[in-house]
Short mmCIF file of C-alpha atoms in Angstrom, two decimals:
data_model
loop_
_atom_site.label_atom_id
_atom_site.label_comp_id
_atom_site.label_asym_id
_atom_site.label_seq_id
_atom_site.Cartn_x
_atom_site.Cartn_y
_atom_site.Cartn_z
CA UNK A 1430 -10.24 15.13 -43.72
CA UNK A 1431 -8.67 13.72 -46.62
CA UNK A 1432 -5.09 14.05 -45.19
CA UNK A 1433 -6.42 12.14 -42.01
CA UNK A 1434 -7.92 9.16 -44.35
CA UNK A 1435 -4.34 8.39 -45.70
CA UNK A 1436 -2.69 8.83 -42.72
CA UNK A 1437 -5.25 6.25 -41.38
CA UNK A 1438 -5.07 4.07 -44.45
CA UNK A 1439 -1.08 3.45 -43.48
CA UNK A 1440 -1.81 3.28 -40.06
CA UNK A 1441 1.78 1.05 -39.46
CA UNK A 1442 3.60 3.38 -41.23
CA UNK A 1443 2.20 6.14 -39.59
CA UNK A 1444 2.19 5.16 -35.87
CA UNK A 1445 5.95 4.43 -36.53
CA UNK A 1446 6.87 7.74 -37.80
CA UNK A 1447 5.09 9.27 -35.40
CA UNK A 1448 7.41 6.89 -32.11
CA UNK A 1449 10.50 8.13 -34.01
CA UNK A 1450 8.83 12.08 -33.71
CA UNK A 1451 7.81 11.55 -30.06
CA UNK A 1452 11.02 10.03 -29.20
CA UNK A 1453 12.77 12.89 -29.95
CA UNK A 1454 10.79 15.69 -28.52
CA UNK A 1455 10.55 13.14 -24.88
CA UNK A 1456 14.07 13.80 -24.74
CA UNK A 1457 14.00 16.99 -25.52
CA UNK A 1458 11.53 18.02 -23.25
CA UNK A 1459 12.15 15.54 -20.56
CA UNK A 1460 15.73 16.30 -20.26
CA UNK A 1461 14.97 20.58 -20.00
CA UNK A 1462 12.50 19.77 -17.66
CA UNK A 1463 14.61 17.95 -15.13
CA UNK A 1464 17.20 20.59 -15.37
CA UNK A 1465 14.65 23.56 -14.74
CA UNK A 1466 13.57 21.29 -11.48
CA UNK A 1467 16.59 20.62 -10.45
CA UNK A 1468 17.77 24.46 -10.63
CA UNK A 1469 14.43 25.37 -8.97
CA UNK A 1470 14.40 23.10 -6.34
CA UNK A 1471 18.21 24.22 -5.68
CA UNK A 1472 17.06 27.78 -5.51
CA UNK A 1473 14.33 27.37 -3.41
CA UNK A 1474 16.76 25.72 -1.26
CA UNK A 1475 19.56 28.58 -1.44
CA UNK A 1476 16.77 30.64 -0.18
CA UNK A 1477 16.35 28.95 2.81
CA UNK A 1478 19.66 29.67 3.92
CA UNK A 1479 18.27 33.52 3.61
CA UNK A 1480 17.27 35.72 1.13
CA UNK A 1481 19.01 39.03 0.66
CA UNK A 1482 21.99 38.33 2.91
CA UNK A 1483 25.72 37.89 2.79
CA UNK A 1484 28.84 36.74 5.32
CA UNK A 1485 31.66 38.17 6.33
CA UNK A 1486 34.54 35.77 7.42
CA UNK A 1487 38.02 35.50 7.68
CA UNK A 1488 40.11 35.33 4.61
CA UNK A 1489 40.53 31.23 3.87
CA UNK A 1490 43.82 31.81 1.59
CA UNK A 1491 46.61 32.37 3.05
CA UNK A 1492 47.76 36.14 2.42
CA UNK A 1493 50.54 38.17 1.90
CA UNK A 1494 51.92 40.81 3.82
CA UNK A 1495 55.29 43.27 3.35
CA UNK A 1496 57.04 43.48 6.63
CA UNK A 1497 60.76 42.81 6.46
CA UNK A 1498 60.29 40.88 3.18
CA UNK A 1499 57.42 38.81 1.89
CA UNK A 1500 55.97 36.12 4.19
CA UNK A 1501 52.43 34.34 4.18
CA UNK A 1502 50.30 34.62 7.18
CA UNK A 1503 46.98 33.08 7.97
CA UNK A 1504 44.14 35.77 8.08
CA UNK A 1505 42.98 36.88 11.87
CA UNK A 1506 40.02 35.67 12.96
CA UNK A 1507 36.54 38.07 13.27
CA UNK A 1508 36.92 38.27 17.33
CA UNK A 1509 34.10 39.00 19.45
CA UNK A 1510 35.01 42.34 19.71
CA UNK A 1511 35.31 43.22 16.52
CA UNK A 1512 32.00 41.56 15.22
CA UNK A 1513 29.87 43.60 18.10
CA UNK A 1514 31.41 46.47 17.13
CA UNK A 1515 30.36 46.02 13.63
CA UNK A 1516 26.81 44.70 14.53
CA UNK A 1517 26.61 47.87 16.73
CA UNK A 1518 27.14 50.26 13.80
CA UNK A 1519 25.19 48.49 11.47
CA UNK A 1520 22.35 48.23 13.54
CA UNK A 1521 20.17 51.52 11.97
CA UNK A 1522 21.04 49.85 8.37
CA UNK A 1523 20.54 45.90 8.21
CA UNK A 1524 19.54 42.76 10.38
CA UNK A 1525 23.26 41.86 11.74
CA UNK A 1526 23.56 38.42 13.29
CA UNK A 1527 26.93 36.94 15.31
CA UNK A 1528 27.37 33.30 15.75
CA UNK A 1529 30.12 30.80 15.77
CA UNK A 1530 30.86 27.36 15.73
CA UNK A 1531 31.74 26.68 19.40
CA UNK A 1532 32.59 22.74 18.53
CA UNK A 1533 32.16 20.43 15.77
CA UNK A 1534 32.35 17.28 17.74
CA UNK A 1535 30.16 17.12 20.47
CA UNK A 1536 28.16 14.13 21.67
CA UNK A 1537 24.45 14.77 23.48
CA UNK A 1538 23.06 12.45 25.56
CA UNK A 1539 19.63 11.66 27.19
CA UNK A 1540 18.83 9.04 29.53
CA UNK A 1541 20.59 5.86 28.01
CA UNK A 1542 20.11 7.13 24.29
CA UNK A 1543 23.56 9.53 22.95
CA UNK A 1544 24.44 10.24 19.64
CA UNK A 1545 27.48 10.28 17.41
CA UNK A 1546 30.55 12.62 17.85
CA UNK A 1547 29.67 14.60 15.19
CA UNK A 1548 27.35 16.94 16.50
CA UNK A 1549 28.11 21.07 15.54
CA UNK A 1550 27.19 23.14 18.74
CA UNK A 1551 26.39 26.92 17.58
CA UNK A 1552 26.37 29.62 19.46
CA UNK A 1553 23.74 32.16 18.07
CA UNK A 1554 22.44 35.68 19.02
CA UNK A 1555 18.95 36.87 18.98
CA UNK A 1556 19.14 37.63 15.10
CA UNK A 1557 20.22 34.49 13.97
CA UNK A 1558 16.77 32.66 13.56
CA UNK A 1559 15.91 36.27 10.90
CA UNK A 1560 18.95 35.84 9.20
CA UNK A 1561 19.29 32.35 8.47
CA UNK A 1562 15.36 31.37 7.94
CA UNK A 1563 15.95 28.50 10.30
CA UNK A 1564 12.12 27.57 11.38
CA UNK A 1565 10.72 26.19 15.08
CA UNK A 1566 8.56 22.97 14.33
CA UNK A 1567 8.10 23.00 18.73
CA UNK A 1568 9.17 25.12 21.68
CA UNK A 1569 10.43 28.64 21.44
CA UNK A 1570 13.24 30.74 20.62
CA UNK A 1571 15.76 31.76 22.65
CA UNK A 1572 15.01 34.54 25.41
CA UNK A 1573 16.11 38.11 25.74
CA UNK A 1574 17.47 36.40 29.19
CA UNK A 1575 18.67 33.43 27.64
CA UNK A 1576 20.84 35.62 25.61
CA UNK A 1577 21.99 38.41 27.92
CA UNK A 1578 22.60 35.96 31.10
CA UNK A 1579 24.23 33.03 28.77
CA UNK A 1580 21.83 30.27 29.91
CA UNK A 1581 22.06 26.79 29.65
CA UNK A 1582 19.16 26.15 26.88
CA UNK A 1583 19.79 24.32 23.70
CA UNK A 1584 17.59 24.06 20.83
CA UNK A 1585 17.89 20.89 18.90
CA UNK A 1586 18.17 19.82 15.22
CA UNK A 1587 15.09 17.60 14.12
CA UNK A 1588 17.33 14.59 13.70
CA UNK A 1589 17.78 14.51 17.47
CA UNK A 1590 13.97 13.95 18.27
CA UNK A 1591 14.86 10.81 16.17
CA UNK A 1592 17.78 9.61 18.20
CA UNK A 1593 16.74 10.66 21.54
CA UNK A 1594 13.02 11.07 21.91
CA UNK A 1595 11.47 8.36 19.50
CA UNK A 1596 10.08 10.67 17.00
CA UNK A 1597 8.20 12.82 19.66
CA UNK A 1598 8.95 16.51 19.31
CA UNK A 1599 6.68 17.55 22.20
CA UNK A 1600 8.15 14.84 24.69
CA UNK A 1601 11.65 16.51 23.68
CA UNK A 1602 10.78 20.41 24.59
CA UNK A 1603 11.52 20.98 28.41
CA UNK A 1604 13.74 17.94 28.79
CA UNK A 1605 17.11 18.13 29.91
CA UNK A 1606 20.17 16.88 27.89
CA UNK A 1607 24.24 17.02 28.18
CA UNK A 1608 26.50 18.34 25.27
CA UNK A 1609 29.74 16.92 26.69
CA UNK A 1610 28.77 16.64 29.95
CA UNK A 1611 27.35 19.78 30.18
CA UNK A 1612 23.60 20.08 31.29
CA UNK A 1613 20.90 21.84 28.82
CA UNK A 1614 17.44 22.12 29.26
CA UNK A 1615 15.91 21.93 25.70
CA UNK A 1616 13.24 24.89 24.66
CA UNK A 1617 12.82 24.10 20.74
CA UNK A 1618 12.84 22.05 18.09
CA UNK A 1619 14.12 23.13 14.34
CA UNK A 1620 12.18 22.22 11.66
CA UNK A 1621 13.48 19.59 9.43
CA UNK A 1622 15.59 20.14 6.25
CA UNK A 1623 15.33 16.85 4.79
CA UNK A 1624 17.15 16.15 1.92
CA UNK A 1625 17.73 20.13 1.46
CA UNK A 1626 20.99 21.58 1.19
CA UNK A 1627 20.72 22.88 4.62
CA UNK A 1628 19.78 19.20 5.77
CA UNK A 1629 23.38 19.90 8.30
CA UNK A 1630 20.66 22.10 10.34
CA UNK A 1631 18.57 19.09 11.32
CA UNK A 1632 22.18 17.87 13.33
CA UNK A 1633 23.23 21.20 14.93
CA UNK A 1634 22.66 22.30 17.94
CA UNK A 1635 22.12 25.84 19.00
CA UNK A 1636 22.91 27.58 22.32
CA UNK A 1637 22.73 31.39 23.43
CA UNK A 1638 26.34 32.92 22.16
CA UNK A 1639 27.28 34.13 25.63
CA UNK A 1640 26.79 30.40 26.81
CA UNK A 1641 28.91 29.41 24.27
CA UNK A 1642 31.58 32.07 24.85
CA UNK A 1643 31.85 31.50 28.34
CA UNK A 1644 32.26 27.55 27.95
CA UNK A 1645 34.10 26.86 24.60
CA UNK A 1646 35.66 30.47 23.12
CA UNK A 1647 39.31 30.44 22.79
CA UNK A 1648 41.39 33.20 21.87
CA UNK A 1649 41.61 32.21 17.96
CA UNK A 1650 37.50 31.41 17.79
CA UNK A 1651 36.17 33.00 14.60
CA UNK A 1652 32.81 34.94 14.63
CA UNK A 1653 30.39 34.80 11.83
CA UNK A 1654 28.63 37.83 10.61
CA UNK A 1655 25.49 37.60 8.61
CA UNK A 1656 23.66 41.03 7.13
CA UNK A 1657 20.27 40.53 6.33
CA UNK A 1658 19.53 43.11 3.64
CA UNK A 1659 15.90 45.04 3.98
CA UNK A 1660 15.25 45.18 -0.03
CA UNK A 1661 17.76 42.87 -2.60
CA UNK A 1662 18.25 46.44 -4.30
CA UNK A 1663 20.34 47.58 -1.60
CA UNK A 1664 22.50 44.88 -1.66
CA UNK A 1665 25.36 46.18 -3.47
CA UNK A 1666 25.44 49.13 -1.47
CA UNK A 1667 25.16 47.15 1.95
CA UNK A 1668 27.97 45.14 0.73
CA UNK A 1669 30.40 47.89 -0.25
CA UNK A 1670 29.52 49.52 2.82
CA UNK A 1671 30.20 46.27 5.52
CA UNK A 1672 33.52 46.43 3.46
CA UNK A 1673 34.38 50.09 4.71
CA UNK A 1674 33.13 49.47 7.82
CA UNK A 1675 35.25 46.02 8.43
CA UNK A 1676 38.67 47.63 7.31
CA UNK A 1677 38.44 50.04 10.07
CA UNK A 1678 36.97 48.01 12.70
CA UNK A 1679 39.94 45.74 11.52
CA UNK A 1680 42.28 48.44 11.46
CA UNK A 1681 43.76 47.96 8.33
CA UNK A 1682 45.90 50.77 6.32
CA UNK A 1683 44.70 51.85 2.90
CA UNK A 1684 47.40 50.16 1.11
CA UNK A 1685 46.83 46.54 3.10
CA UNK A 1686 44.37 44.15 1.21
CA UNK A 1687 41.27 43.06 2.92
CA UNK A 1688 41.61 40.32 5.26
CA UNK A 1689 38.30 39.21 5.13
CA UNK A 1690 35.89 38.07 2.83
CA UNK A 1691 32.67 38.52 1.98
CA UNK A 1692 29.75 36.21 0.26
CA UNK A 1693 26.34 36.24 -0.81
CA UNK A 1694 23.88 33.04 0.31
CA UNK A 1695 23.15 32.98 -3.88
CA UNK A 1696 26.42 32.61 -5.32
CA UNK A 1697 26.56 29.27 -6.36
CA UNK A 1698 22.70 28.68 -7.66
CA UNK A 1699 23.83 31.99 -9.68
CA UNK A 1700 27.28 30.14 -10.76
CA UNK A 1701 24.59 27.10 -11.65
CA UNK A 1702 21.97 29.02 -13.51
CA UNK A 1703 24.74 30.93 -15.42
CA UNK A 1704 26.32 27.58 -16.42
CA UNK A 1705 22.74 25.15 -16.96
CA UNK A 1706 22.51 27.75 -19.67
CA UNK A 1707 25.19 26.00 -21.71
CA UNK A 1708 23.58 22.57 -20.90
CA UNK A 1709 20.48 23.58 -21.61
CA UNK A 1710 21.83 25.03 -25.46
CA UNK A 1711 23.83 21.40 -25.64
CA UNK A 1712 20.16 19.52 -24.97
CA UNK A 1713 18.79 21.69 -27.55
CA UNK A 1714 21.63 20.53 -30.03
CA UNK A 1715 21.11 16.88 -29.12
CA UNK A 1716 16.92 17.04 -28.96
CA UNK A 1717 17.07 18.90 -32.89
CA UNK A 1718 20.22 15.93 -34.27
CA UNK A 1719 17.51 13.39 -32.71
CA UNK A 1720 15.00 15.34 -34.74
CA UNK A 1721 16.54 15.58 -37.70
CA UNK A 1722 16.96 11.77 -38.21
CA UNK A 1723 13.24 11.52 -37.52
CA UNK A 1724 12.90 14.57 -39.92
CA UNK A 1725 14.75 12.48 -42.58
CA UNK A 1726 12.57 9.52 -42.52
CA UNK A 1727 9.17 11.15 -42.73
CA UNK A 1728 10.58 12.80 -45.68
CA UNK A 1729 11.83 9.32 -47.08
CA UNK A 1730 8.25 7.98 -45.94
CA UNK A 1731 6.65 10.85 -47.50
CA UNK A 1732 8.00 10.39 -51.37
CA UNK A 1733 7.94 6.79 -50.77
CA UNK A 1734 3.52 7.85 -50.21
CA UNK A 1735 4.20 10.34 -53.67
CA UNK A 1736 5.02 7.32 -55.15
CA UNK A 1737 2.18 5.24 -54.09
CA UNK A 1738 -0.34 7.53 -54.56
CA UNK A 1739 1.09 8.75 -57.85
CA UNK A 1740 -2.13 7.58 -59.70
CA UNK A 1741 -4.29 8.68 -57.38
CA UNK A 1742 -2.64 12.20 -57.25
CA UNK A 1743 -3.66 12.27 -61.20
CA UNK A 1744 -6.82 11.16 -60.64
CA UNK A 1745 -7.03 14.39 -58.14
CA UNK A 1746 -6.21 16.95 -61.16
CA UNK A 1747 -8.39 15.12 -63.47
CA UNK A 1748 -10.92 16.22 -61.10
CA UNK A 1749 -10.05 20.25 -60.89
CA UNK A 1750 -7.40 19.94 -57.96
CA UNK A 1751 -4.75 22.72 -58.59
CA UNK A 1752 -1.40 22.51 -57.84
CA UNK A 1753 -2.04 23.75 -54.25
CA UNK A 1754 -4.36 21.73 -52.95
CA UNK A 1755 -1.87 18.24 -53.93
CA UNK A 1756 1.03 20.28 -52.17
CA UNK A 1757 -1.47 21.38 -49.17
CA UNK A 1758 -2.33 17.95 -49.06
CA UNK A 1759 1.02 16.66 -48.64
CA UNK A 1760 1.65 19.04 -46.27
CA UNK A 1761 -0.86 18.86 -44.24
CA UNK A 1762 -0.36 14.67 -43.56
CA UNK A 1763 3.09 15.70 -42.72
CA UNK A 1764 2.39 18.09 -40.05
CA UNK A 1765 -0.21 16.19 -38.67
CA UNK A 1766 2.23 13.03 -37.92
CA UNK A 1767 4.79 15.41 -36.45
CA UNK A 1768 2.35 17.09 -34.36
CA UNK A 1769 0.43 14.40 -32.88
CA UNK A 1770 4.08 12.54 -32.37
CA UNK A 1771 5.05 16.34 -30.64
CA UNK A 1772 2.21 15.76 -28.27
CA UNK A 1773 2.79 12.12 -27.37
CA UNK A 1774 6.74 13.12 -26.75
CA UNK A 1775 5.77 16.11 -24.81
CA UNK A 1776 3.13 13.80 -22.54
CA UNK A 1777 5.50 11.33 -21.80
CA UNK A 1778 8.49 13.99 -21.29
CA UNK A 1779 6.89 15.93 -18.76
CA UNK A 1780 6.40 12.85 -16.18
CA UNK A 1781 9.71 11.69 -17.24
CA UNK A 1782 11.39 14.79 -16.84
CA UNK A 1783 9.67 15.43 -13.34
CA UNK A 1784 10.56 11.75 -11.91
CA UNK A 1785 14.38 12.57 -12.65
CA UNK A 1786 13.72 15.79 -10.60
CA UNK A 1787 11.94 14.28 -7.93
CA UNK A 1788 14.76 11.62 -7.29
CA UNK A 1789 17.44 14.18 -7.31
CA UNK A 1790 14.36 15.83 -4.49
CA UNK A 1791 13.26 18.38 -6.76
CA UNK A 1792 9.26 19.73 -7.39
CA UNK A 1793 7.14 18.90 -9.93
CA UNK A 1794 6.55 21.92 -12.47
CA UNK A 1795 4.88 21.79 -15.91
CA UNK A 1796 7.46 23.48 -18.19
CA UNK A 1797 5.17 25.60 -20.16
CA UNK A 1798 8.25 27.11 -22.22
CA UNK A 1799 9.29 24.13 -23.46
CA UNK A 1800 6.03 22.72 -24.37
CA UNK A 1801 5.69 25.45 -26.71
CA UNK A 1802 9.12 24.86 -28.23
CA UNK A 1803 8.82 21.05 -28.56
CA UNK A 1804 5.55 21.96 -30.79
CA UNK A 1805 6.95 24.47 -32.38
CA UNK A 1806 9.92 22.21 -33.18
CA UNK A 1807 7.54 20.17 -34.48
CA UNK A 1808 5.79 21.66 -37.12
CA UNK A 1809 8.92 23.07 -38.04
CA UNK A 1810 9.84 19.72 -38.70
CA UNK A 1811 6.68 18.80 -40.48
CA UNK A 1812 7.20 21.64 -42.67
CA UNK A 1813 10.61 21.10 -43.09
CA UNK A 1814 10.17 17.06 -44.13
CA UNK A 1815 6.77 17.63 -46.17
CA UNK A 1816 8.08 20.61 -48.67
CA UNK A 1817 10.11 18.47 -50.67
CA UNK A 1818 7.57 15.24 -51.14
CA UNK A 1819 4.80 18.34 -51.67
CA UNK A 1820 6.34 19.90 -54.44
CA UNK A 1821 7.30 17.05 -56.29
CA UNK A 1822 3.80 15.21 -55.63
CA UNK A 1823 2.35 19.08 -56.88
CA UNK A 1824 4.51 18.81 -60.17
CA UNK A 1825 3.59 15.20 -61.55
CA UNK A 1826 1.99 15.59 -64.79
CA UNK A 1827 -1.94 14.24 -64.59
CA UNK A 1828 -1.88 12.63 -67.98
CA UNK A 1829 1.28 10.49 -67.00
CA UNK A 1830 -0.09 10.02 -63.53
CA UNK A 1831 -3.03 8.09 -64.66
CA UNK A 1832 -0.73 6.24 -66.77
CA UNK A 1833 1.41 5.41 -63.72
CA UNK A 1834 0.90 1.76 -62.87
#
């Protein structure tokens, strides 16, 4: 009580140390909070492209090859062939999907309305939905005939109900609409991707793979594979496996390298997590340099109060007050300005913190382990600034205290 009196006496002084305190631990905690949202919304996005699964594609580098000298070749495309074969003997083990990017500049028209020439077509098999978490907002996915007899149905990316329909997903589904000239009767509508990292779904348009063979497959087209792994345990395994299985579906020797790659949907939010942890230790070092300078001048404000109260503080052990109770005292005052200033800076860092992450279309999340470090950091800080002004104010001799004018 007698620690909050003071403070309260020197309210100026006090509301001011405390800004400088809350200052600091607002940027502390706002700034780690908008980097945990960011990394969370990111990897609540990468798992929207499919947990548990990874690729296989042709090799993008150019590679090397011994045959009458050194010469650099471009890696063979995954033909159809070969990527059936390889769903067909992985079938008993994972979720296999084939697709491919039958064009990458289509326009698709209906009635008067088109769109721009920028349209991906995909051709997809019956996995592809599993495997790529791609959702239906209307309609239906494609048919076990749709597939097998390479019909002409198309299911659109949300951004076309924009462009063609007015907004209206259920005036879309059944309509017909030409890719190129080419007639498709729409079944479905994907669910939107906003401003995800997928949000190149909501302008793609998807047609059964046989379809898309039979109109647009040339002899170089390159077939995706996607494996869909039952448990993230058996990843590894999967992965070395698909590896055996491509080299001799590919028929490579066991001295050729691998022409063919493969990639997990998670590399890069693991690249970013592995690499935010270095920002995060570098907002750390910034948040405590900002707290240090406030650290300095409560300890400047505190002897400055020492000084003040230097008469008073003899009046104290003329009374029977020890040695400890000046230096609790002292203490105390100082830990209650740095925590109350921790609380203001970690009230105003958590909205701040959040709006950055919503802006960069993040979620809102209370960051519970860096509340408990900015208050932490905080009476650390009291401690740290109030020894010094405590043990000195515990030391003053009473007889020349109450002499002290």
């Amino acid at each position: 009580k007698l620690a909050w009196s003071n403070l309260r006496a020197n309210l100026m002084r006090t509301i001011l140390t405390m800004v400088i305190i809350a200052l600091g631990i607002t940027a502390l905690v706002g700034i780690l909070t908008s980097i945990d949202g960011i990394i969370y919304s990111m990897s609540k996005n990468f798992s929207s492209l499919g947990a548990n699964t990874f690729s296989i594609d042709r090799k993008n580098e150019m590679m090397k090859r011994r045959r009458r000298g050194v010469r650099e070749t471009e890696s063979p495309p995954v033909t159809f062939d070969q990527a059936m074969e390889f769903k067909e003997r992985f079938t008993d083990k994972a979720l296999v999907s084939v697709s491919y990017t039958a064009i990458s500049n289509a326009t698709v028209k209906y009635a008067n309305e088109e769109t721009t020439p920028t349209i991906r077509v995909r051709g997809v098999d019956e996995n592809y939905f599993r495997t790529s978490a791609l959702e239906l907002s209307e309609g239906r996915n494609f048919s076990s005939q749709d597939q097998e007899f390479g019909l002409d149905k198309v299911i659109l990316g949300a951004d076309f109900v924009k462009t063609l329909f007015g907004g209206n997903e259920k005036i879309a589904v059944g309509k017909f609409v030409s890719i190129n000239d080419k007639r498709y009767q729409v079944i479905g509508i994907l669910k939107s991707k906003g401003a995800s990292i997928n949000a190149g779904a909501d302008k793609q348009a998807l047609i059964p793979l046989n379809s898309a063979r039979a109109r647009y497959a040339r002899q170089d087209s390159d077939f995706d594979l996607v494996v869909a792994s039952p448990k993230a345990a058996l990843e590894d395994a999967l992965e070395s496996e698909a590896t055996g299985e491509m080299r001799v579906i590919r028929r490579l020797k066991p001295y050729e390298e691998i022409d063919f790659e493969i990639s997990r949907s998670d590399w890069l939010i693991t690249f970013l997590r592995d690499n935010t942890a270095k920002l995060r230790a570098a907002t750390v070092a910034i948040g405590l340099l900002t707290l240090l300078g406030a650290a300095i001048g409560l300890m400047n404000i505190m002897l400055v109060s020492v000084t003040e109260r230097t008469r008073e503080i003899g009046i104290a052990k003329a009374l029977g007050a020890t040695r400890k109770n000046i230096m609790h005292l002292f203490l105390i005052e100082a830990i209650l300005i740095c925590q109350i200033g921790g609380i203001a800076g970690v009230a105003i860092g958590i909205p701040v913190g959040n709006i950055v992450t919503l802006l960069m279309g993040g979620d809102f999340l209370i960051p519970w382990a860096w509340i408990i470090l900015g208050l932490v950091v905080c009476m650390i800080v009291g401690i740290l600034s109030g020894l010094y002004p405590a043990t000195r104010a515990a030391s003053l001799d009473p007889v020349a205290s109450l002499r002290f004018e």
